[in-house]
mmCIF file of C-alpha atoms in Angstrom:
data_model
loop_
_atom_site.group_PDB
_atom_site.id
_atom_site.type_symbol
_atom_site.label_atom_id
_atom_site.label_comp_id
_atom_site.label_asym_id
_atom_site.label_seq_id
_atom_site.Cartn_x
_atom_site.Cartn_y
_atom_site.Cartn_z
ATOM 1 C CA MET A 268 -36.761 37.882 -24.544
ATOM 2 C CA PRO A 269 -37.614 34.924 -26.462
ATOM 3 C CA ALA A 270 -34.896 33.684 -29.104
ATOM 4 C CA SER A 271 -35.563 34.358 -32.591
ATOM 5 C CA PRO A 272 -36.445 31.495 -34.708
ATOM 6 C CA SER A 273 -32.987 31.369 -36.385
ATOM 7 C CA THR A 274 -31.244 31.322 -32.881
ATOM 8 C CA ALA A 275 -33.567 28.606 -31.291
ATOM 9 C CA ARG A 276 -32.758 26.460 -34.392
ATOM 10 C CA ALA A 277 -28.796 27.127 -33.749
ATOM 11 C CA ILE A 278 -29.217 26.469 -30.181
ATOM 12 C CA ASN A 279 -31.075 23.128 -30.843
ATOM 13 C CA ASP A 280 -28.678 21.980 -33.726
ATOM 14 C CA ARG A 281 -25.542 22.372 -31.192
ATOM 15 C CA LEU A 282 -27.426 20.563 -28.277
ATOM 16 C CA ALA A 283 -28.172 17.780 -30.850
ATOM 17 C CA LEU A 284 -24.590 17.728 -32.144
ATOM 18 C CA ARG A 285 -23.149 17.741 -28.686
ATOM 19 C CA LEU A 286 -25.310 14.630 -27.452
ATOM 20 C CA LEU A 287 -24.144 12.919 -30.790
ATOM 21 C CA GLN A 288 -20.606 13.689 -29.857
ATOM 22 C CA GLN A 289 -20.939 12.486 -26.214
ATOM 23 C CA GLU A 290 -23.410 9.548 -26.595
ATOM 24 C CA GLY A 291 -22.638 8.402 -30.038
ATOM 25 C CA PRO A 292 -25.152 7.553 -32.769
ATOM 26 C CA LEU A 293 -28.761 8.023 -31.840
ATOM 27 C CA THR A 294 -32.133 7.770 -33.226
ATOM 28 C CA ALA A 295 -34.608 10.854 -33.803
ATOM 29 C CA GLY A 296 -36.525 9.105 -31.103
ATOM 30 C CA GLN A 297 -33.547 9.080 -28.619
ATOM 31 C CA LEU A 298 -32.735 12.661 -29.428
ATOM 32 C CA LYS A 299 -36.270 13.877 -28.620
ATOM 33 C CA GLN A 300 -36.091 12.151 -25.438
ATOM 34 C CA LEU A 301 -32.653 13.484 -24.329
ATOM 35 C CA THR A 302 -33.334 16.896 -25.530
ATOM 36 C CA GLY A 303 -37.099 17.269 -24.727
ATOM 37 C CA LEU A 304 -37.755 18.751 -27.943
ATOM 38 C CA SER A 305 -40.796 17.900 -29.765
ATOM 39 C CA ARG A 306 -41.027 15.460 -32.661
ATOM 40 C CA PRO A 307 -41.592 17.759 -35.531
ATOM 41 C CA THR A 308 -38.625 19.800 -34.408
ATOM 42 C CA VAL A 309 -36.095 16.809 -33.978
ATOM 43 C CA ALA A 310 -37.203 15.821 -37.588
ATOM 44 C CA ASP A 311 -36.354 19.339 -38.616
ATOM 45 C CA LEU A 312 -32.928 19.532 -37.142
ATOM 46 C CA VAL A 313 -31.868 15.833 -38.166
ATOM 47 C CA GLU A 314 -32.842 17.089 -41.704
ATOM 48 C CA ARG A 315 -31.040 20.320 -41.583
ATOM 49 C CA LEU A 316 -27.722 18.814 -40.025
ATOM 50 C CA THR A 317 -27.707 15.865 -42.637
ATOM 51 C CA ALA A 318 -27.920 18.750 -45.303
ATOM 52 C CA SER A 319 -25.463 20.486 -43.952
ATOM 53 C CA GLY A 320 -22.940 17.362 -44.138
ATOM 54 C CA LEU A 321 -22.558 17.281 -40.243
ATOM 55 C CA ILE A 322 -24.388 14.148 -39.702
ATOM 56 C CA GLN A 323 -25.455 11.166 -41.593
ATOM 57 C CA MET A 324 -27.003 7.824 -41.196
ATOM 58 C CA VAL A 325 -25.034 5.149 -39.740
ATOM 59 C CA GLY A 326 -27.220 2.057 -39.219
ATOM 60 C CA GLU A 327 -30.357 1.138 -37.573
ATOM 61 C CA SER A 328 -31.370 0.627 -34.086
ATOM 62 C CA GLY A 329 -31.735 -3.028 -33.449
ATOM 63 C CA GLU A 330 -33.031 -5.912 -36.175
ATOM 64 C CA GLN A 331 -36.658 -5.826 -34.742
ATOM 65 C CA ARG A 332 -37.101 -2.163 -35.653
ATOM 66 C CA ARG A 333 -37.467 -0.628 -39.211
ATOM 67 C CA GLY A 334 -38.363 2.513 -40.852
ATOM 68 C CA PRO A 335 -37.321 5.979 -39.997
ATOM 69 C CA ASN A 336 -37.909 5.905 -36.271
ATOM 70 C CA ALA A 337 -35.016 3.010 -36.314
ATOM 71 C CA ARG A 338 -32.365 5.061 -38.026
ATOM 72 C CA LEU A 339 -29.201 5.776 -36.313
ATOM 73 C CA TYR A 340 -27.633 9.162 -37.031
ATOM 74 C CA GLY A 341 -23.858 9.995 -35.964
ATOM 75 C CA ILE A 342 -21.588 12.910 -36.664
ATOM 76 C CA VAL A 343 -19.545 12.594 -40.099
ATOM 77 C CA ALA A 344 -16.206 11.557 -38.585
ATOM 78 C CA ASP A 345 -14.103 12.104 -41.613
ATOM 79 C CA ARG A 346 -15.608 15.979 -42.166
ATOM 80 C CA ALA A 347 -12.383 16.897 -40.498
ATOM 81 C CA TYR A 348 -9.099 15.365 -39.482
ATOM 82 C CA LEU A 349 -7.178 16.136 -36.132
ATOM 83 C CA ALA A 350 -3.731 15.606 -34.733
ATOM 84 C CA ALA A 351 -1.960 16.006 -31.265
ATOM 85 C CA LEU A 352 1.694 16.357 -30.403
ATOM 86 C CA ASP A 353 3.177 15.811 -26.939
ATOM 87 C CA VAL A 354 6.501 17.633 -27.277
ATOM 88 C CA ARG A 355 8.919 16.437 -24.816
ATOM 89 C CA LEU A 356 12.878 17.562 -24.219
ATOM 90 C CA GLU A 357 13.838 14.080 -25.725
ATOM 91 C CA GLY A 358 11.176 13.653 -28.373
ATOM 92 C CA VAL A 359 7.654 13.985 -30.067
ATOM 93 C CA SER A 360 4.526 11.606 -29.942
ATOM 94 C CA VAL A 361 1.648 12.336 -32.257
ATOM 95 C CA VAL A 362 -1.706 10.968 -32.809
ATOM 96 C CA VAL A 363 -4.165 11.656 -35.772
ATOM 97 C CA SER A 364 -7.986 11.050 -35.394
ATOM 98 C CA ASP A 365 -11.117 12.000 -37.039
ATOM 99 C CA LEU A 366 -13.620 14.529 -35.824
ATOM 100 C CA VAL A 367 -15.155 12.289 -33.133
ATOM 101 C CA GLY A 368 -11.714 11.602 -31.661
ATOM 102 C CA ARG A 369 -11.162 8.044 -33.129
ATOM 103 C CA VAL A 370 -7.402 7.380 -33.579
ATOM 104 C CA LEU A 371 -6.160 6.451 -36.783
ATOM 105 C CA ALA A 372 -2.712 6.692 -36.370
ATOM 106 C CA GLU A 373 0.050 7.191 -33.861
ATOM 107 C CA ALA A 374 3.903 7.703 -33.650
ATOM 108 C CA SER A 375 6.461 8.908 -31.730
ATOM 109 C CA VAL A 376 10.494 9.666 -32.747
ATOM 110 C CA PRO A 377 13.380 10.466 -30.322
ATOM 111 C CA ILE A 378 14.998 13.652 -31.045
ATOM 112 C CA ASP A 379 18.509 14.385 -30.246
ATOM 113 C CA GLY A 380 18.736 18.389 -29.657
ATOM 114 C CA ALA A 381 22.489 18.143 -30.286
ATOM 115 C CA SER A 382 21.900 17.721 -33.787
ATOM 116 C CA GLY A 383 20.795 21.225 -34.167
ATOM 117 C CA THR A 384 17.597 23.025 -34.376
ATOM 118 C CA GLY A 385 16.668 22.568 -37.923
ATOM 119 C CA PRO A 386 17.064 18.592 -38.085
ATOM 120 C CA ALA A 387 15.287 18.531 -34.885
ATOM 121 C CA VAL A 388 12.344 20.540 -36.143
ATOM 122 C CA GLU A 389 12.326 18.693 -39.563
ATOM 123 C CA GLN A 390 12.155 15.128 -37.686
ATOM 124 C CA ALA A 391 9.062 16.272 -35.543
ATOM 125 C CA VAL A 392 7.040 18.001 -38.574
ATOM 126 C CA ALA A 393 7.861 15.101 -40.810
ATOM 127 C CA LEU A 394 6.657 12.583 -38.132
ATOM 128 C CA VAL A 395 3.259 14.526 -38.210
ATOM 129 C CA GLU A 396 3.170 14.289 -42.241
ATOM 130 C CA ARG A 397 3.865 10.664 -41.946
ATOM 131 C CA ALA A 398 1.205 9.980 -39.321
ATOM 132 C CA ALA A 399 -1.256 12.098 -41.342
ATOM 133 C CA LYS A 400 -0.776 10.358 -44.665
ATOM 134 C CA GLU A 401 -1.041 7.002 -42.732
ATOM 135 C CA ALA A 402 -4.472 7.884 -41.193
ATOM 136 C CA GLY A 403 -5.510 8.928 -44.868
ATOM 137 C CA ALA A 404 -5.823 12.827 -43.981
ATOM 138 C CA GLU A 405 -5.271 14.977 -47.073
ATOM 139 C CA HIS A 406 -5.600 17.950 -44.825
ATOM 140 C CA LEU A 407 -5.387 18.316 -41.074
ATOM 141 C CA HIS A 408 -7.995 20.999 -39.713
ATOM 142 C CA THR A 409 -6.685 21.318 -36.151
ATOM 143 C CA VAL A 410 -3.441 20.462 -34.191
ATOM 144 C CA GLY A 411 -3.071 20.627 -30.316
ATOM 145 C CA VAL A 412 0.322 20.709 -29.372
ATOM 146 C CA GLY A 413 1.283 20.285 -25.530
ATOM 147 C CA ALA A 414 4.837 21.538 -24.673
ATOM 148 C CA PRO A 415 6.685 22.136 -21.498
ATOM 149 C CA GLY A 416 7.270 25.991 -20.575
ATOM 150 C CA LEU A 417 5.132 29.107 -20.566
ATOM 151 C CA ILE A 418 2.496 29.803 -23.446
ATOM 152 C CA ASP A 419 2.126 33.871 -24.269
ATOM 153 C CA PRO A 420 -1.506 34.415 -23.668
ATOM 154 C CA ALA A 421 -1.605 37.313 -26.159
ATOM 155 C CA THR A 422 -0.110 35.221 -28.985
ATOM 156 C CA GLY A 423 -0.630 31.584 -27.840
ATOM 157 C CA GLU A 424 2.836 30.731 -28.718
ATOM 158 C CA LEU A 425 5.621 29.396 -26.905
ATOM 159 C CA ARG A 426 7.665 31.838 -24.940
ATOM 160 C CA ASP A 427 11.522 31.793 -24.949
ATOM 161 C CA THR A 428 12.007 29.984 -21.691
ATOM 162 C CA THR A 429 15.696 29.230 -20.406
ATOM 163 C CA GLY A 430 16.458 25.388 -20.124
ATOM 164 C CA LEU A 431 14.052 24.416 -22.964
ATOM 165 C CA PRO A 432 15.525 23.494 -26.446
ATOM 166 C CA ALA A 433 15.428 26.213 -29.221
ATOM 167 C CA TRP A 434 13.648 23.476 -31.692
ATOM 168 C CA HIS A 435 10.652 23.656 -29.367
ATOM 169 C CA ARG A 436 9.345 27.347 -30.198
ATOM 170 C CA ARG A 437 10.663 26.749 -34.011
ATOM 171 C CA LEU A 438 8.426 23.741 -34.256
ATOM 172 C CA VAL A 439 5.324 25.790 -34.020
ATOM 173 C CA ALA A 440 6.274 28.192 -36.825
ATOM 174 C CA ALA A 441 7.303 25.134 -38.911
ATOM 175 C CA LEU A 442 3.882 23.695 -38.665
ATOM 176 C CA HIS A 443 2.356 26.722 -39.667
ATOM 177 C CA GLU A 444 4.550 26.890 -42.554
ATOM 178 C CA ARG A 445 4.224 23.145 -43.554
ATOM 179 C CA LEU A 446 0.661 22.906 -43.000
ATOM 180 C CA PRO A 447 -0.967 25.924 -44.592
ATOM 181 C CA GLY A 448 -4.546 26.412 -43.637
ATOM 182 C CA THR A 449 -4.491 24.266 -40.356
ATOM 183 C CA ARG A 450 -5.139 25.946 -37.215
ATOM 184 C CA ILE A 451 -2.504 25.127 -34.521
ATOM 185 C CA VAL A 452 -3.459 25.354 -30.855
ATOM 186 C CA VAL A 453 -0.442 25.346 -28.197
ATOM 187 C CA GLU A 454 -0.952 24.699 -24.491
ATOM 188 C CA ASN A 455 1.160 24.161 -21.624
ATOM 189 C CA GLU A 456 1.599 20.377 -21.061
ATOM 190 C CA THR A 457 0.625 20.343 -17.630
ATOM 191 C CA ASN A 458 -2.690 22.334 -18.462
ATOM 192 C CA LEU A 459 -3.393 19.492 -20.921
ATOM 193 C CA ALA A 460 -2.958 16.778 -18.628
ATOM 194 C CA ALA A 461 -5.477 18.404 -16.225
ATOM 195 C CA LEU A 462 -7.821 18.758 -18.979
ATOM 196 C CA ALA A 463 -7.725 14.993 -20.007
ATOM 197 C CA GLU A 464 -7.818 13.990 -16.320
ATOM 198 C CA GLN A 465 -10.880 16.167 -16.035
ATOM 199 C CA ARG A 466 -12.772 14.620 -19.146
ATOM 200 C CA ASP A 467 -11.427 10.790 -18.956
ATOM 201 C CA GLY A 468 -9.608 10.467 -15.591
ATOM 202 C CA ALA A 469 -9.178 11.254 -12.146
ATOM 203 C CA ALA A 470 -10.942 14.139 -11.934
ATOM 204 C CA HIS A 471 -14.103 13.363 -13.813
ATOM 205 C CA ASP A 472 -16.268 14.458 -11.128
ATOM 206 C CA ARG A 473 -14.490 17.526 -9.961
ATOM 207 C CA ASP A 474 -15.115 21.257 -11.292
ATOM 208 C CA THR A 475 -12.542 22.775 -8.948
ATOM 209 C CA PHE A 476 -8.921 20.914 -8.491
ATOM 210 C CA VAL A 477 -5.218 21.069 -8.668
ATOM 211 C CA LEU A 478 -3.099 18.854 -10.811
ATOM 212 C CA PHE A 479 0.562 18.377 -9.744
ATOM 213 C CA TRP A 480 2.577 16.928 -12.951
ATOM 214 C CA LEU A 481 5.482 14.955 -11.379
ATOM 215 C CA GLY A 482 7.769 14.004 -14.047
ATOM 216 C CA MET A 483 11.283 15.140 -15.383
ATOM 217 C CA GLY A 484 9.856 18.592 -14.817
ATOM 218 C CA ILE A 485 7.417 19.753 -12.158
ATOM 219 C CA GLY A 486 4.335 21.594 -12.629
ATOM 220 C CA ALA A 487 0.735 22.430 -11.756
ATOM 221 C CA ALA A 488 -2.552 23.023 -13.221
ATOM 222 C CA VAL A 489 -5.451 25.009 -11.771
ATOM 223 C CA VAL A 490 -9.071 24.347 -12.723
ATOM 224 C CA LEU A 491 -11.594 26.460 -10.683
ATOM 225 C CA ASP A 492 -15.353 26.357 -11.318
ATOM 226 C CA GLY A 493 -14.761 24.290 -14.322
ATOM 227 C CA ALA A 494 -12.498 26.600 -16.220
ATOM 228 C CA LEU A 495 -8.626 26.257 -16.920
ATOM 229 C CA ARG A 496 -6.752 29.398 -15.044
ATOM 230 C CA ARG A 497 -3.622 30.385 -16.674
ATOM 231 C CA GLY A 498 -2.650 33.408 -14.813
ATOM 232 C CA ALA A 499 -1.890 36.802 -16.132
ATOM 233 C CA SER A 500 1.274 35.980 -17.963
ATOM 234 C CA GLY A 501 0.501 32.282 -18.607
ATOM 235 C CA GLY A 502 2.416 31.136 -15.501
ATOM 236 C CA ALA A 503 -0.039 29.674 -13.126
ATOM 237 C CA GLY A 504 1.115 26.615 -11.655
ATOM 238 C CA GLU A 505 4.862 27.079 -12.207
ATOM 239 C CA ILE A 506 5.367 25.283 -8.827
ATOM 240 C CA GLY A 507 8.698 24.155 -9.653
ATOM 241 C CA PHE A 508 10.011 27.771 -8.700
ATOM 242 C CA LEU A 509 8.126 27.463 -5.194
ATOM 243 C CA PRO A 510 10.773 28.246 -2.511
ATOM 244 C CA VAL A 511 10.571 25.243 0.052
ATOM 245 C CA PRO A 512 12.693 24.038 3.045
ATOM 246 C CA GLY A 513 15.188 21.294 2.384
ATOM 247 C CA THR A 514 16.811 22.484 -0.544
ATOM 248 C CA ARG A 515 20.454 23.827 -0.501
ATOM 249 C CA GLY A 516 19.523 27.316 -1.868
ATOM 250 C CA PHE A 517 16.731 29.340 -3.624
ATOM 251 C CA PRO A 518 15.493 29.301 -7.268
ATOM 252 C CA SER A 519 15.932 32.249 -9.439
ATOM 253 C CA ALA A 520 13.958 33.889 -12.304
ATOM 254 C CA THR A 521 15.778 31.728 -14.837
ATOM 255 C CA ASP A 522 16.402 28.622 -12.814
ATOM 256 C CA CYS A 523 14.182 26.354 -10.692
ATOM 257 C CA GLU A 524 16.918 24.569 -8.780
ATOM 258 C CA GLY A 525 16.586 25.563 -5.256
ATOM 259 C CA GLY A 526 12.996 25.375 -5.429
ATOM 260 C CA PHE A 527 10.044 22.641 -5.138
ATOM 261 C CA HIS A 528 11.559 21.120 -8.399
ATOM 262 C CA SER A 529 14.947 20.038 -6.422
ATOM 263 C CA LEU A 530 12.899 17.964 -4.046
ATOM 264 C CA ALA A 531 10.291 16.429 -6.424
ATOM 265 C CA GLY A 532 11.777 16.410 -10.036
ATOM 266 C CA ALA A 533 12.752 13.072 -11.563
ATOM 267 C CA ALA A 534 16.558 13.447 -10.734
ATOM 268 C CA ALA A 535 15.503 14.322 -6.965
ATOM 269 C CA VAL A 536 13.334 11.190 -6.553
ATOM 270 C CA LEU A 537 16.227 9.315 -8.038
ATOM 271 C CA GLU A 538 18.633 10.615 -5.669
ATOM 272 C CA LEU A 539 16.297 10.240 -2.778
ATOM 273 C CA ALA A 540 16.087 6.461 -3.671
ATOM 274 C CA ARG A 541 19.634 6.121 -3.719
ATOM 275 C CA GLU A 542 19.853 8.002 -0.232
ATOM 276 C CA ARG A 543 17.422 5.367 1.004
ATOM 277 C CA GLY A 544 18.912 2.144 -0.338
ATOM 278 C CA VAL A 545 16.248 1.134 -2.621
ATOM 279 C CA LEU A 546 17.481 2.101 -6.284
ATOM 280 C CA GLY A 547 19.835 -0.627 -6.728
ATOM 281 C CA ARG A 548 16.797 -3.035 -5.737
ATOM 282 C CA ALA A 549 14.491 -1.554 -8.219
ATOM 283 C CA GLY A 550 17.477 -1.308 -11.143
ATOM 284 C CA GLU A 551 19.594 1.584 -11.996
ATOM 285 C CA GLY A 552 17.936 1.975 -15.309
ATOM 286 C CA ALA A 553 14.406 1.938 -13.818
ATOM 287 C CA GLY A 554 14.064 5.769 -13.902
ATOM 288 C CA ALA A 555 12.012 7.651 -11.468
ATOM 289 C CA ALA A 556 8.620 6.218 -12.218
ATOM 290 C CA GLY A 557 9.993 2.603 -12.208
ATOM 291 C CA VAL A 558 11.607 3.320 -8.694
ATOM 292 C CA VAL A 559 8.217 4.466 -7.084
ATOM 293 C CA ARG A 560 6.149 1.619 -8.975
ATOM 294 C CA TRP A 561 8.532 -0.821 -7.423
ATOM 295 C CA ALA A 562 8.348 0.528 -3.746
ATOM 296 C CA VAL A 563 4.444 0.434 -4.299
ATOM 297 C CA GLY A 564 4.832 -3.073 -5.352
ATOM 298 C CA GLU A 565 6.810 -3.792 -2.399
ATOM 299 C CA VAL A 566 4.509 -2.402 0.008
ATOM 300 C CA SER A 567 1.475 -3.778 -1.392
ATOM 301 C CA GLY A 568 2.894 -6.840 -1.819
ATOM 302 C CA GLY A 569 3.008 -7.650 1.692
ATOM 303 C CA GLY A 570 5.514 -5.185 3.156
ATOM 304 C CA ALA A 571 4.991 -4.070 6.550
ATOM 305 C CA GLY A 572 4.289 -0.221 5.345
ATOM 306 C CA GLY A 573 4.307 1.041 8.876
ATOM 307 C CA ASP A 574 3.234 4.578 10.049
ATOM 308 C CA VAL A 575 2.598 6.630 7.097
ATOM 309 C CA GLY A 576 1.387 9.456 9.461
ATOM 310 C CA VAL A 577 4.219 12.412 9.618
ATOM 311 C CA GLY A 578 6.469 11.725 12.239
ATOM 312 C CA ALA A 579 7.881 13.944 14.862
ATOM 313 C CA GLY A 580 11.557 13.798 13.791
ATOM 314 C CA ALA A 581 13.224 15.706 10.871
ATOM 315 C CA GLY A 582 14.431 14.036 7.570
ATOM 316 C CA ASP A 583 17.818 13.278 7.068
ATOM 317 C CA GLY A 584 20.246 13.891 4.057
ATOM 318 C CA GLY A 585 17.871 15.430 1.301
ATOM 319 C CA ASP A 586 14.719 14.866 3.266
ATOM 320 C CA VAL A 587 12.669 18.146 4.082
ATOM 321 C CA GLY A 588 12.059 18.868 7.961
ATOM 322 C CA VAL A 589 8.443 17.669 8.216
ATOM 323 C CA GLY A 590 9.333 14.455 9.586
ATOM 324 C CA ALA A 591 9.635 11.103 7.529
ATOM 325 C CA GLY A 592 7.467 8.217 9.147
ATOM 326 C CA THR A 593 9.732 5.863 10.365
ATOM 327 C CA GLY A 594 7.881 2.420 9.452
ATOM 328 C CA ASP A 595 8.924 -0.766 10.104
ATOM 329 C CA GLY A 596 12.654 -0.160 10.157
ATOM 330 C CA GLY A 597 13.074 -2.990 7.548
ATOM 331 C CA ASP A 598 11.019 -1.987 4.999
ATOM 332 C CA LEU A 599 13.095 0.272 2.653
ATOM 333 C CA ALA A 600 10.156 0.731 0.172
ATOM 334 C CA ALA A 601 7.569 2.049 2.808
ATOM 335 C CA ARG A 602 10.491 4.479 4.112
ATOM 336 C CA PHE A 603 11.202 5.573 0.652
ATOM 337 C CA LEU A 604 7.391 6.285 0.071
ATOM 338 C CA ASP A 605 7.359 8.132 2.984
ATOM 339 C CA ALA A 606 10.132 10.178 2.444
ATOM 340 C CA LEU A 607 8.841 10.980 -0.794
ATOM 341 C CA ALA A 608 5.345 11.756 0.349
ATOM 342 C CA ASP A 609 6.979 14.219 2.905
ATOM 343 C CA ARG A 610 8.334 16.118 0.017
ATOM 344 C CA LEU A 611 5.326 15.924 -2.040
ATOM 345 C CA ALA A 612 3.276 17.440 0.968
ATOM 346 C CA LEU A 613 5.244 20.710 1.009
ATOM 347 C CA GLY A 614 4.117 21.577 -2.485
ATOM 348 C CA VAL A 615 0.480 20.342 -1.960
ATOM 349 C CA ALA A 616 -0.093 22.080 1.266
ATOM 350 C CA SER A 617 1.284 25.267 -0.153
ATOM 351 C CA VAL A 618 -1.609 24.984 -2.987
ATOM 352 C CA VAL A 619 -4.225 23.935 -0.558
ATOM 353 C CA ALA A 620 -3.711 26.930 1.563
ATOM 354 C CA LEU A 621 -3.810 29.270 -1.149
ATOM 355 C CA LEU A 622 -6.637 27.711 -3.552
ATOM 356 C CA ASP A 623 -8.527 25.170 -1.072
ATOM 357 C CA PRO A 624 -9.362 23.170 -4.528
ATOM 358 C CA GLY A 625 -10.895 20.245 -2.538
ATOM 359 C CA CYS A 626 -8.906 17.912 -4.621
ATOM 360 C CA VAL A 627 -5.356 17.144 -5.771
ATOM 361 C CA VAL A 628 -4.526 14.870 -8.436
ATOM 362 C CA LEU A 629 -0.703 13.505 -8.502
ATOM 363 C CA GLY A 630 -0.281 13.171 -12.157
ATOM 364 C CA GLY A 631 2.520 12.347 -14.587
ATOM 365 C CA GLU A 632 4.420 9.038 -14.651
ATOM 366 C CA VAL A 633 5.409 9.388 -11.129
ATOM 367 C CA GLY A 634 2.195 10.245 -9.939
ATOM 368 C CA GLN A 635 0.412 7.487 -11.807
ATOM 369 C CA ALA A 636 3.327 4.971 -10.568
ATOM 370 C CA GLY A 637 2.599 6.081 -6.923
ATOM 371 C CA GLY A 638 -0.712 5.089 -7.210
ATOM 372 C CA ASP A 639 -3.015 5.012 -4.077
ATOM 373 C CA GLU A 640 -0.092 4.117 -1.877
ATOM 374 C CA LEU A 641 1.634 7.269 -2.379
ATOM 375 C CA ALA A 642 -1.799 9.554 -2.625
ATOM 376 C CA VAL A 643 -2.700 8.188 0.767
ATOM 377 C CA ARG A 644 0.643 9.258 2.327
ATOM 378 C CA VAL A 645 0.445 12.590 1.040
ATOM 379 C CA ALA A 646 -3.356 13.088 1.955
ATOM 380 C CA GLU A 647 -2.511 11.935 5.616
ATOM 381 C CA ARG A 648 0.312 14.639 5.758
ATOM 382 C CA ILE A 649 -2.054 17.182 4.329
ATOM 383 C CA THR A 650 -4.630 16.540 7.093
ATOM 384 C CA ARG A 651 -2.272 17.298 9.696
ATOM 385 C CA MET A 652 -0.741 20.357 8.018
ATOM 386 C CA SER A 653 -3.651 22.001 6.815
ATOM 387 C CA PRO A 654 -7.166 22.820 8.151
ATOM 388 C CA LEU A 655 -8.536 22.786 4.757
ATOM 389 C CA PRO A 656 -9.905 19.165 3.504
ATOM 390 C CA ALA A 657 -8.311 18.087 0.374
ATOM 391 C CA GLU A 658 -8.566 14.774 -1.399
ATOM 392 C CA VAL A 659 -5.613 13.349 -2.952
ATOM 393 C CA ARG A 660 -6.105 11.051 -5.954
ATOM 394 C CA PRO A 661 -3.328 9.428 -8.023
ATOM 395 C CA SER A 662 -3.519 9.853 -12.021
ATOM 396 C CA VAL A 663 -5.435 7.677 -14.093
ATOM 397 C CA LEU A 664 -4.009 8.606 -17.439
ATOM 398 C CA GLY A 665 0.024 9.257 -16.279
ATOM 399 C CA GLY A 666 2.055 10.377 -19.051
ATOM 400 C CA ALA A 667 -0.691 9.755 -21.723
ATOM 401 C CA ALA A 668 -2.559 12.567 -20.550
ATOM 402 C CA VAL A 669 -0.700 15.156 -22.142
ATOM 403 C CA LEU A 670 -1.374 13.584 -25.662
ATOM 404 C CA ARG A 671 -4.757 12.801 -24.732
ATOM 405 C CA GLY A 672 -5.502 16.536 -23.705
ATOM 406 C CA ALA A 673 -4.101 17.743 -26.777
ATOM 407 C CA LEU A 674 -6.332 15.654 -28.772
ATOM 408 C CA LEU A 675 -9.502 16.922 -26.785
ATOM 409 C CA THR A 676 -8.340 20.352 -27.311
ATOM 410 C CA ALA A 677 -8.001 20.020 -30.917
ATOM 411 C CA GLN A 678 -11.345 18.270 -31.397
ATOM 412 C CA ASP A 679 -13.009 21.140 -29.191
ATOM 413 C CA GLY A 680 -11.702 23.718 -31.577
ATOM 414 C CA ALA A 681 -12.511 22.065 -34.695
ATOM 415 C CA GLN A 682 -16.082 21.174 -33.482
ATOM 416 C CA GLY A 683 -16.680 24.655 -32.229
ATOM 417 C CA GLU A 684 -15.642 26.120 -35.547
ATOM 418 C CA LEU A 685 -17.471 23.257 -37.823
ATOM 419 C CA PHE A 686 -20.535 23.170 -35.591
ATOM 420 C CA GLY A 687 -21.217 26.734 -35.435
#
């Protein structure tokens, strides 16, 4: 059945607003061309959206053109202000933006959980309030929060997860208390990173892919047919608990030690670097991402690199038994990257076998630091281990993906409500 006049107007309005959000300011003529609507229909929707305070004239299209047809219309950016938080074990980062996502203020603060739950929460909330004030936002419409751990699908709140500080869960309640009338949206950090990589990063051309978060913790985000899949209890992608060979035990319901986390987490990457004799060369304070970045620099800067295929021999020490590439023998950096790729391939191959995503993004700080050198090594191992094709790509956004994803989530929520 044909849509009613009011429904048709609503559909046209949403289409125009989405184009203005994606393309930036447009003239009525450009809106006509992009929407395929008639000139009178476009004129009506421009008048309607202007009267509702959602769009406004922001300039003219070129000095040579004058008159109504040259007027540029854009979304009223200060109609709502948004904030995004990246909540880590050791601190919080925040950005505040307007409705179109233009960042107006950003800040971060380290948080010592040993100081107690109350002081830690106060530090985080005060950081949000200061950033909002700096941005000139008297009221925040929506706040997107990215945090490690499980999100309860029924309540949308962080579940009480062993190993995470108590101030994480208390923070969400404190934001509700201190920011009355503000919508608070909480999402797992890896899921937000996947959203950001899909919109602005390595998976921009993919509707189906899996993102591996490689950092202090290990996680995966599953995007199938354009939709983020969270699972029945919100735990889809908790790949740190995946039992794998090469560890000293098995994970438990409350501890992922013994699972894939024991092979690919930041602490495990540093231990591997120590075993392979590269930690001292990269610097003891380099961190996991720093060591991987150093190794990539050594290899791409003229190291022999060697054979990056899966070797026949089993790994030694902390390596898993899929065979580390032997490389040139003297190239420690290449050996280290080969051994790391052996480990990552176990988790990636498991996901490929179950989901057949066609594309895997190595995200987080370590995935970004590994770049193409690490991604190629993992891809070659997957080719030998699985009959299913899977392209392996390095993250474009790295650690910044969580904050970007949280802001996109806040922006989508606010625009969905206001544009509705």
